[in-house]
Coordinates of C-alpha atoms in Angstrom, one line a residue:
X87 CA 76.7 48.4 -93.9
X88 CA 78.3 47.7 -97.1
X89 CA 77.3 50.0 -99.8
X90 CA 79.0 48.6 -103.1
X91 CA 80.8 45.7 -103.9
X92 CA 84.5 46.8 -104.1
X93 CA 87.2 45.7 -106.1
X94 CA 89.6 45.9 -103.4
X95 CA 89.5 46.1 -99.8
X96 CA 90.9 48.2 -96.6
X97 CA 91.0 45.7 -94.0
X98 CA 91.1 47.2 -90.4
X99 CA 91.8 45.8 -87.3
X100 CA 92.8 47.2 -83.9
X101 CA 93.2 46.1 -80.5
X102 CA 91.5 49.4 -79.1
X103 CA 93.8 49.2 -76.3
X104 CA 93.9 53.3 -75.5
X105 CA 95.8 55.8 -76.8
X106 CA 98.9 53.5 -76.8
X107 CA 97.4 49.9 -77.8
X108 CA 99.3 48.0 -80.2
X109 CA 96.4 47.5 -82.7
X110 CA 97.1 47.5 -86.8
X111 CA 95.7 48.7 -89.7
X112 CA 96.1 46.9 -93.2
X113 CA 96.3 49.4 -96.4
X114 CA 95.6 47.4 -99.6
X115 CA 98.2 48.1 -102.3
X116 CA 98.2 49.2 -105.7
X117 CA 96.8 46.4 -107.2
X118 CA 93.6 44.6 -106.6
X119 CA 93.9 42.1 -103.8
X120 CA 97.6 43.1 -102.6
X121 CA 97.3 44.3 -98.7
X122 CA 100.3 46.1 -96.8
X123 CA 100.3 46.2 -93.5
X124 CA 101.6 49.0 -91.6
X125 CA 101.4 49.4 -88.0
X126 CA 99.0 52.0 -86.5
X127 CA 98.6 52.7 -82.6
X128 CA 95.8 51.6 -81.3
X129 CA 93.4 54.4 -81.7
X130 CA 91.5 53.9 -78.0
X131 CA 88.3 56.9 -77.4
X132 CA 91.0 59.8 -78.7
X133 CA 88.9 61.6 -81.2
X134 CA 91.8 63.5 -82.7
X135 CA 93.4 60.1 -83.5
X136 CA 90.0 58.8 -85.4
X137 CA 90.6 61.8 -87.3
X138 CA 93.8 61.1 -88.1
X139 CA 93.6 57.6 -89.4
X140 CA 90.0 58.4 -91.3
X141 CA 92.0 61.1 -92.9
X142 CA 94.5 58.4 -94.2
X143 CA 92.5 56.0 -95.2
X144 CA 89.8 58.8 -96.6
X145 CA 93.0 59.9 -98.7
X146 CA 93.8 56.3 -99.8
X147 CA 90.4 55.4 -101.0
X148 CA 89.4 58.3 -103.3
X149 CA 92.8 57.4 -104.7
X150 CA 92.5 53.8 -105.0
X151 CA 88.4 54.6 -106.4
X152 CA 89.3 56.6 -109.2
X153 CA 91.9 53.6 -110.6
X154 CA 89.6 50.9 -110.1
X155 CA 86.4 52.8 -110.9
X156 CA 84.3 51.8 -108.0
X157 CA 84.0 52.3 -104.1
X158 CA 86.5 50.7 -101.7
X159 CA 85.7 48.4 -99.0
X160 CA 86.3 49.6 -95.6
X161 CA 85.4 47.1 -92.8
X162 CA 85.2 49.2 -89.6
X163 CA 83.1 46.0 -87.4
X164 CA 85.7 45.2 -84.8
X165 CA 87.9 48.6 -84.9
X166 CA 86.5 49.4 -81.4
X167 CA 84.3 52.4 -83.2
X168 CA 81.6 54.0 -80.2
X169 CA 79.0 56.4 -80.9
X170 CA 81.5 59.3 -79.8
X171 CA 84.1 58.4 -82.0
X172 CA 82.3 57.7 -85.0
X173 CA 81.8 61.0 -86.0
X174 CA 85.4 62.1 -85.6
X175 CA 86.1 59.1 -88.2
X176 CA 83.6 60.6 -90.6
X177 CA 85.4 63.8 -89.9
X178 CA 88.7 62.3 -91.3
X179 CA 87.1 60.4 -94.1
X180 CA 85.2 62.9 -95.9
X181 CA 88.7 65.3 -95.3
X182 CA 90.9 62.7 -96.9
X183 CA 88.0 61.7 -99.7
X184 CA 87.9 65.4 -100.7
X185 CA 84.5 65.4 -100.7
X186 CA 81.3 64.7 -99.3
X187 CA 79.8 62.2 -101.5
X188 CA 81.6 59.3 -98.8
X189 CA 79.6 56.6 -100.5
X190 CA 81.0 57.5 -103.6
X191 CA 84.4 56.3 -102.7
X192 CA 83.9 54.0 -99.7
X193 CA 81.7 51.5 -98.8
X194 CA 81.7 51.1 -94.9
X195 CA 80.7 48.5 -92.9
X196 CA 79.9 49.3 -89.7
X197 CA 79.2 47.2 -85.9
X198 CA 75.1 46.6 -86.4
X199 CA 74.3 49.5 -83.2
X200 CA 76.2 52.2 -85.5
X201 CA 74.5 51.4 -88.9
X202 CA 71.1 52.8 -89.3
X203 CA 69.7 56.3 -88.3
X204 CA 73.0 56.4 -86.3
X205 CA 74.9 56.1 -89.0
X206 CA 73.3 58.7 -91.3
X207 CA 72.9 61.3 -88.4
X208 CA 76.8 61.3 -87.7
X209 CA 76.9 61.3 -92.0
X210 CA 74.8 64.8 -92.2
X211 CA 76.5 66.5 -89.2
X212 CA 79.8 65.7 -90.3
X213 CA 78.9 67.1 -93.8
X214 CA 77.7 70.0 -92.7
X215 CA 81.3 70.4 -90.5
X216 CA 82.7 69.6 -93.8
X217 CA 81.4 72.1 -95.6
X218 CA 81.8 74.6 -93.2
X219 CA 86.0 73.7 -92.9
X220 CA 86.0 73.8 -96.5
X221 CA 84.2 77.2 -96.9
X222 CA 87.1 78.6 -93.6
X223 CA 90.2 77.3 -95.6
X224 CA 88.7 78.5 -99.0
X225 CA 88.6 82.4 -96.9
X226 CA 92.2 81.7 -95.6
X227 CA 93.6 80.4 -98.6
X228 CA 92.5 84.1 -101.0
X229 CA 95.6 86.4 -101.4
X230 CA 95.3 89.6 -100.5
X231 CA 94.3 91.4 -103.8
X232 CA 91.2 88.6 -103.7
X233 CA 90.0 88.7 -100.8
X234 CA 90.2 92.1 -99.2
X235 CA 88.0 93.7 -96.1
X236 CA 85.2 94.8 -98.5
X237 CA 85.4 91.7 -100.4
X238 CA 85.3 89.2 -97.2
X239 CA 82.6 91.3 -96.1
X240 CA 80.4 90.5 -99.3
X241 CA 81.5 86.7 -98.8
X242 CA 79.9 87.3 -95.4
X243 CA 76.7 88.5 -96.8
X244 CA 76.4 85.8 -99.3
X245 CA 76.8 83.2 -96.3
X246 CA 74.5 85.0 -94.1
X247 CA 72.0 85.1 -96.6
X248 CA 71.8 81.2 -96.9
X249 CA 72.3 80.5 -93.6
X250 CA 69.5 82.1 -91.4
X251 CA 72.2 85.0 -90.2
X252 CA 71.4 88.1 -88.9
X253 CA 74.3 90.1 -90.3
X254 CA 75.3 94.3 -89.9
X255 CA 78.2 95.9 -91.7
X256 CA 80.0 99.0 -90.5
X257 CA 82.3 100.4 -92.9
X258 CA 85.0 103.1 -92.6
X259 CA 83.3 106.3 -92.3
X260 CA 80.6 104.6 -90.2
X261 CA 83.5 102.8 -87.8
X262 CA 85.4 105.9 -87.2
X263 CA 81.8 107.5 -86.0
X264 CA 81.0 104.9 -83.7
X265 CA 84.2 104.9 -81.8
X266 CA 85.9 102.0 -83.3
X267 CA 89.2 103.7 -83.4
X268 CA 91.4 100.7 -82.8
X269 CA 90.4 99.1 -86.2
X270 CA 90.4 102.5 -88.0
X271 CA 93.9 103.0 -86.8
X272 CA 95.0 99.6 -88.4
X273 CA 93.5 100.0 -91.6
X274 CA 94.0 103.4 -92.4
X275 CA 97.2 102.6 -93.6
X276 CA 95.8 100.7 -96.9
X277 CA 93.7 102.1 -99.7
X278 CA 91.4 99.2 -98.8
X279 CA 89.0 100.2 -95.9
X280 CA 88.6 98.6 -92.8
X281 CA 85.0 96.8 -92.1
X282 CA 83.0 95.3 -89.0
X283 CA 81.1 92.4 -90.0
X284 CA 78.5 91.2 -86.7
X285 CA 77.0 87.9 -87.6
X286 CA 74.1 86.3 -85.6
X287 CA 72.3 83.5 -85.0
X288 CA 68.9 83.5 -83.1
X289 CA 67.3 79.6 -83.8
X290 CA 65.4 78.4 -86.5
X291 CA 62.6 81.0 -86.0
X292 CA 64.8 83.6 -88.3
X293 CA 67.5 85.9 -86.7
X294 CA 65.5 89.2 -86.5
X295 CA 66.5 92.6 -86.8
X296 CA 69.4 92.7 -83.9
X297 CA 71.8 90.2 -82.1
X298 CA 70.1 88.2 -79.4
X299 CA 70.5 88.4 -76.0
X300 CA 72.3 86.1 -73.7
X301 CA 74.5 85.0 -76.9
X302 CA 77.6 83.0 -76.6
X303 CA 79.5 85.5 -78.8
X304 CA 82.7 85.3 -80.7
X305 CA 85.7 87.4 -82.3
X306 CA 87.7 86.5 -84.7
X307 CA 90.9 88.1 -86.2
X308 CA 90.1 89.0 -89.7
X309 CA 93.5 90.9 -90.8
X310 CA 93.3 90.2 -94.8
X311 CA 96.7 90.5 -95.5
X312 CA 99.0 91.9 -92.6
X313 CA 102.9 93.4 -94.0
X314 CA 103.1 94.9 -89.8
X315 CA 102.3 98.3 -91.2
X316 CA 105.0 101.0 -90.5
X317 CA 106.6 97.9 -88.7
X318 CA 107.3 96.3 -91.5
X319 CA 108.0 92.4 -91.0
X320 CA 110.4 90.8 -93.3
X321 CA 109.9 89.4 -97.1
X322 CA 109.8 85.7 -95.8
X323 CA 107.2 86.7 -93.0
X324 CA 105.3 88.2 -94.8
X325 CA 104.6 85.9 -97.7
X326 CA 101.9 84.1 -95.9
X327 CA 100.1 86.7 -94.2
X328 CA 97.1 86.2 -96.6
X329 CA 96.4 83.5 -93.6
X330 CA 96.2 86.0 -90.8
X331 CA 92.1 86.1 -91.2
X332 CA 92.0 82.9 -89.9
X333 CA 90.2 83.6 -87.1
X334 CA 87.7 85.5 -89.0
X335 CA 87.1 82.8 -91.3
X336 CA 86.7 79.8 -88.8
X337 CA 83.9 82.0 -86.9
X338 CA 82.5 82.6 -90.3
X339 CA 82.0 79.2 -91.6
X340 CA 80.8 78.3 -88.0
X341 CA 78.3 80.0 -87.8
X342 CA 76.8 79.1 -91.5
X343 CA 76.1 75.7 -90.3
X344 CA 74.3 76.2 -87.3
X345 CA 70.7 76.3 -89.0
X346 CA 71.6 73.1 -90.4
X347 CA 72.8 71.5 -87.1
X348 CA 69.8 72.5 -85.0
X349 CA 71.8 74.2 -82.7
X350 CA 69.9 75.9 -79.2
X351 CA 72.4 78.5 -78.3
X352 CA 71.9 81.9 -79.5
X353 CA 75.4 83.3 -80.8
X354 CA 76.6 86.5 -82.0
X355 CA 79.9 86.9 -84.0
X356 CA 82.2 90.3 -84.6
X357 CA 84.7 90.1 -87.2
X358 CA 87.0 93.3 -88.0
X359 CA 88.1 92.9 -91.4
X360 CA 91.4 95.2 -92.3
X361 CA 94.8 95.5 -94.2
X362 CA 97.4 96.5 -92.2
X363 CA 99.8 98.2 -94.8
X364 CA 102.3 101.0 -94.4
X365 CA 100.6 103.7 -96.5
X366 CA 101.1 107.6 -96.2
X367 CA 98.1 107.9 -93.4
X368 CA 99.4 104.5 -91.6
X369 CA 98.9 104.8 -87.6
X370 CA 102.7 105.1 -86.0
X371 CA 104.2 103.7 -83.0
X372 CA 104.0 105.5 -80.2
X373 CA 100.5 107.1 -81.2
X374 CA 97.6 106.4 -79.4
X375 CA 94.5 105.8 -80.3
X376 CA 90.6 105.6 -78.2
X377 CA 89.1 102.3 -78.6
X378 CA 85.6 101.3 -78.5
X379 CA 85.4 100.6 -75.0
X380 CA 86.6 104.1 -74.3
X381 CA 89.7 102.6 -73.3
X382 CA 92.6 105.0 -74.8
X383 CA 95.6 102.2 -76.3
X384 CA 98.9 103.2 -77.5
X385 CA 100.7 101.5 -80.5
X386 CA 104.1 100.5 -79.4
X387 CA 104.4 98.0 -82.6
X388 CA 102.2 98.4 -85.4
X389 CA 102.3 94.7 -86.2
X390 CA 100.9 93.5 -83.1
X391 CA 97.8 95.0 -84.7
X392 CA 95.3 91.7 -84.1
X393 CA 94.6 92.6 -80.6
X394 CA 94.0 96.1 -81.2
X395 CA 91.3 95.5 -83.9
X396 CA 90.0 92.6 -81.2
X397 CA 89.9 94.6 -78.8
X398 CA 87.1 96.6 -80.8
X399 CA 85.3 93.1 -81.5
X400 CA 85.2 92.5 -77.8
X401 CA 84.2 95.5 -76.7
X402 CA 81.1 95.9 -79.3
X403 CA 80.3 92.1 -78.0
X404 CA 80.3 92.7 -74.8
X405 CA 77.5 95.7 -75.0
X406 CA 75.0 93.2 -75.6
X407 CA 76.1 91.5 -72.5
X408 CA 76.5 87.6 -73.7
X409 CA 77.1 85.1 -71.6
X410 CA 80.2 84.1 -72.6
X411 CA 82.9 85.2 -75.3
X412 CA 85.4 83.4 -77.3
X413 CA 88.3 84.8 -79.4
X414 CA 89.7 83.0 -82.0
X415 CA 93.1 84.3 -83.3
X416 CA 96.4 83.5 -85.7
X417 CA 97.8 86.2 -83.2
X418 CA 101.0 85.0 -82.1
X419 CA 104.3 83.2 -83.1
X420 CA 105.8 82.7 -79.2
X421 CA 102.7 80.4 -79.1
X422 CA 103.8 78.3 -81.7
X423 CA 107.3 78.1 -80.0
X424 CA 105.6 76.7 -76.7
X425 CA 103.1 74.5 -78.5
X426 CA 104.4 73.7 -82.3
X427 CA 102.6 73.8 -84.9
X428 CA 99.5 71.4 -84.3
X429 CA 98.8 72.4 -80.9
X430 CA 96.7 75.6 -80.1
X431 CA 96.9 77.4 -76.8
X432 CA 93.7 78.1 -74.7
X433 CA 94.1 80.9 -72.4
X434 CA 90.6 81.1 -70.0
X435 CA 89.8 83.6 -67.6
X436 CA 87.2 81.5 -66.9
X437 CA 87.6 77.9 -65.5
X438 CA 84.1 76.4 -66.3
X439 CA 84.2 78.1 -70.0
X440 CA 88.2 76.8 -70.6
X441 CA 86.4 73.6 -69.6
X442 CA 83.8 73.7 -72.3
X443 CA 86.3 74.6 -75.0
X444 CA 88.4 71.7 -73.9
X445 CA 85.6 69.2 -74.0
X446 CA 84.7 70.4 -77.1
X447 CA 88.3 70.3 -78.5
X448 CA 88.6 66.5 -77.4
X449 CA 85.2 65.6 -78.8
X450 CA 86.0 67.2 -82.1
X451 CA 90.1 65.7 -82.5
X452 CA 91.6 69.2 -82.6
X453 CA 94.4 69.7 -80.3
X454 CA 93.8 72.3 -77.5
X455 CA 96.6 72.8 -74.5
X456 CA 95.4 75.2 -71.6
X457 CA 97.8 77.9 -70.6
X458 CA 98.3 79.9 -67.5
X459 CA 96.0 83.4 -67.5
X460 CA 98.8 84.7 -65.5
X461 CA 98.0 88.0 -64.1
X462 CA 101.1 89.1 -62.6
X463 CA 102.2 90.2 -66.3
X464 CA 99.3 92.2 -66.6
X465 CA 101.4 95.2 -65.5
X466 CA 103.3 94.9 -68.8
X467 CA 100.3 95.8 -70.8
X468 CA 100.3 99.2 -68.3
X469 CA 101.0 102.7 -70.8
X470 CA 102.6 105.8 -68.9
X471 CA 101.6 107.8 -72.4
X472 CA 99.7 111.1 -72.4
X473 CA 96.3 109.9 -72.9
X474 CA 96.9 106.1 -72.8
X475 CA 95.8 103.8 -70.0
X476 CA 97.1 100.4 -72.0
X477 CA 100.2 99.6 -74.8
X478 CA 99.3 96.8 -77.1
X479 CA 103.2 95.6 -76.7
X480 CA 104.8 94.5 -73.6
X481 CA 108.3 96.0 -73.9
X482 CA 109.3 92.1 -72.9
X483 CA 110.6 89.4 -75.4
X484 CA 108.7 86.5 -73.2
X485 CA 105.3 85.3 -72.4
X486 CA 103.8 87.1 -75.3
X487 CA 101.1 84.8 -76.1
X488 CA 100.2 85.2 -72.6
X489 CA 100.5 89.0 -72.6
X490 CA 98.2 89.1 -75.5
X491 CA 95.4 87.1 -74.3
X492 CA 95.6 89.0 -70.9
X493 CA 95.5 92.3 -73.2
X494 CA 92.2 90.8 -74.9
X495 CA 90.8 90.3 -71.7
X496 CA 90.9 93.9 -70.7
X497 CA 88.3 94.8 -73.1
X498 CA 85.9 91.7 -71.6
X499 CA 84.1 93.0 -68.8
X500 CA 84.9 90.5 -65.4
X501 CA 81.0 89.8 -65.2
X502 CA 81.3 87.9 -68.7
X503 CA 83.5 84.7 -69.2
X504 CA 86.4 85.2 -71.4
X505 CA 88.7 83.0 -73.2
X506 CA 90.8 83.2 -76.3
X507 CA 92.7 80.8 -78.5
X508 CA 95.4 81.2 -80.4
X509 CA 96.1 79.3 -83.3
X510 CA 98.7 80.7 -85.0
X511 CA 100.3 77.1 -85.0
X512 CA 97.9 74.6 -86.3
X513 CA 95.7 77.3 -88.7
X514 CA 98.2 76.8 -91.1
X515 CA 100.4 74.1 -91.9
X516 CA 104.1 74.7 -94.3
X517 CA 103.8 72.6 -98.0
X518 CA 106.5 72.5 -100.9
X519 CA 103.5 75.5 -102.6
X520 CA 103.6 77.1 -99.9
X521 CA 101.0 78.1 -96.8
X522 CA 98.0 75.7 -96.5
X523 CA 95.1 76.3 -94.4
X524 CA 93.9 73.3 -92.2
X525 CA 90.0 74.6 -91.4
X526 CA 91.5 74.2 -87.8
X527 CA 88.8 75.5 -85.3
X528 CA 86.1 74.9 -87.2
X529 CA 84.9 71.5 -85.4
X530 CA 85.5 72.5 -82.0
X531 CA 83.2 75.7 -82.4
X532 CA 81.2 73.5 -83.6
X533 CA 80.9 71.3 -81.0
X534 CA 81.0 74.0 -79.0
X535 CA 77.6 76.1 -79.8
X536 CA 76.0 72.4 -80.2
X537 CA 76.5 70.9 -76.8
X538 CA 76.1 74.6 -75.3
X539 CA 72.0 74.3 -73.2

């Protein structure tokens, strides 16, 4: 499937020998007909690796297009492409082109069982994931003072609107009425409200009036800019803490291509949107505070403050008793010690729901590692103050990112499968300008809700 006659060619060959094969990829060079040849694993059925390289070579091309003027060849025939990772090359090509107008930078040629429909139905999903990644780093990327609860919470409207969403928005007054006193306490530190934003997705048919039942439902972190609050963090931490909605923005843009996708799962989102600031009202350690789920929480550390608006996300999630929930979180650093910083962790209280998340991981070339839900820390969480049945720190300086995720899972009744993930590692990657955010998440909820019967 060759698209346009090129003026210079990416040649591509590869032994497909697994995740270790000694296949090559040739690069052309600067010039019309000059080829360097670099050596490239062989890139086997490893999805994230098909990212990788289609990435590359997406970055190369648009490159290469806009000095010669026209689309660049790239012969994919004998690269060992299957139907499952052909999309996952898509996914890197359209990230590296910058766009998603893929034939106008690349013409691909293609083995004859991928060309055809095959070809074009991998094109339009991969678009769409495109376009939902780009819409998540767009949210993460806004500073503060552009992108605060209120404003998100428009941006969220605006999506919903064009996307078949059923959407509900409590705001400050309302949340402190309806017992959602762990994100109150968060955000009453900053002159910028708090806000709930529940997003939902019922089929084609139109979303209808509340969130469906039997939903796969997630929760994601929405802090909008996060200085620790009375615990104040640092100057250099707290630079990039724009990011920390991350989670909020990934479950966002999910959800705004799911209409588009065709996707059979109902799902229902919760997104608590808050600045976490140290103003004159700010909550205080040691105070403690009645969540949604009646449960009363005290605040050893004010900037552990992601599981505590969570743990009102969950809890309103759980009332309408989905059959599964997912948290999606930048809520940790000690997980970026154990994993680095292209690795999430996947914590799952459930075994057949970690299972899903790490098929759909795989499938969509984001890197997912399964960590122990390790109980006997639980006792940690345990709060001897008046009033308090839980602390949102652990008085411990290890196994925090496990800690957390066991915190989360208090609020998750143990009739509903849980699981979190935090990516506080690969959501945001360190440039020469500063914090970048990677869309990270996006694909594997994605696959996710899609393959979900």
């Amino acid at each position: 499937m060759t698209t346009a006659a090129p003026q210079s060619s990416i040649l591509a060959r590869t032994a497909a020998q697994g995740a270790t094969g000694a296949g090559e990829f040739g690069l052309p060079g600067p010039t019309p007909g000059e080829v360097t040849s670099p050596a490239f694993p062989g890139l086997g059925e490893r999805a994230e690796a098909f990212v990788a390289w289609g990435s590359a070579a997406g970055s190369f091309a648009a490159r290469a297009s806009r000095s010669s003027g026209s689309p660049i060849a790239l012969d994919l025939t004998d690269v060992g492409l299957t139907r499952d990772t052909l999309g996952p090359l898509l996914a890197g090509l359209l990230r590296g082109a910058g766009s998603p107008d893929l034939r106008a930078v690349i013409a691909i040629s293609l083995p004859p069982e991928l060309c055809g429909e095959t070809f074009e139905g991998a094109l339009s999903t991969e678009r769409a994931c495109w376009r939902a990644r780009e819409l998540a780093i767009g949210l993460t990327n806004a500073r503060g003072g552009q992108l605060t609860p209120e404003l998100f919470a428009c941006r969220a409207r605006e999506a919903a609107s064009g996307a078949g969403l059923g959407i509900r928005v409590t705001e400050a007054g309302s949340l402190a009425r309806a017992g959602f006193g762990g994100i109150t306490a968060i955000g009453r530190g900053s002159a910028q409200p708090p806000v709930l934003v529940e997003l939902w997705y019922a089929g084609p048919d139109g979303p209808g009036d509340a969130p469906p039942p039997n939903a796969v439902a997630l929760a994601g972190k929405g802090v909008t800019f996060d200085s620790g609050g009375l615990s104040l963090k640092p100057p250099t931490a707290m630079y990039s803490m724009h990011t920390d909605c991350a989670g909020a923005a990934v479950v966002l843009a999910a959800l705004t291509e799911l209409r588009e996708l065709g996707a059979e799962v109902p799902v229902y989102a919760a997104l608590p949107l808050v600045e976490n600031l140290p103003g004159p009202n700010a909550v205080r350690p040691g105070d403690v505070v009645t969540t949604r789920s009646g449960v009363g929480l005290e605040i050893v550390d004010t900037d552990f403050e992601g599981r505590v608006v969570l743990a009102d996300a969950i809890a309103v999630l759980a009332e309408a008793a989905p059959r599964a929930i997912v948290s999606l979180a930048t809520l940790t650093y000690q997980i970026s010690v154990a994993l680095g910083p292209e690795i999430a962790g996947l914590f799952a209280r459930d075994a057949q729901l970690g299972e899903r998340l790490e098929r759909a991981a795989d499938g969509a070339g984001e890197a997912l590692w399964q960590m122990p839900w390790a109980t006997r820390y639980a006792p940690q969480l345990r709060s001897s103050a008046p009033g308090a049945e839980l602390r949102n720190h652990p008085l411990s300086d290890t196994g925090r990112a496990i800690t957390a995720a066991l915190f989360l899972g208090e609020f998750a009744p143990r009739e509903i499968p849980f699981a979190h993930i935090d990516f506080a590692g690969p959501a945001v990657r360190s440039t020469p300008d500063g914090p970048a955010a990677t869309g990270y998440g996006v694909r594997t909820l994605l696959e996710l809700l899609l393959s979900w019967r």
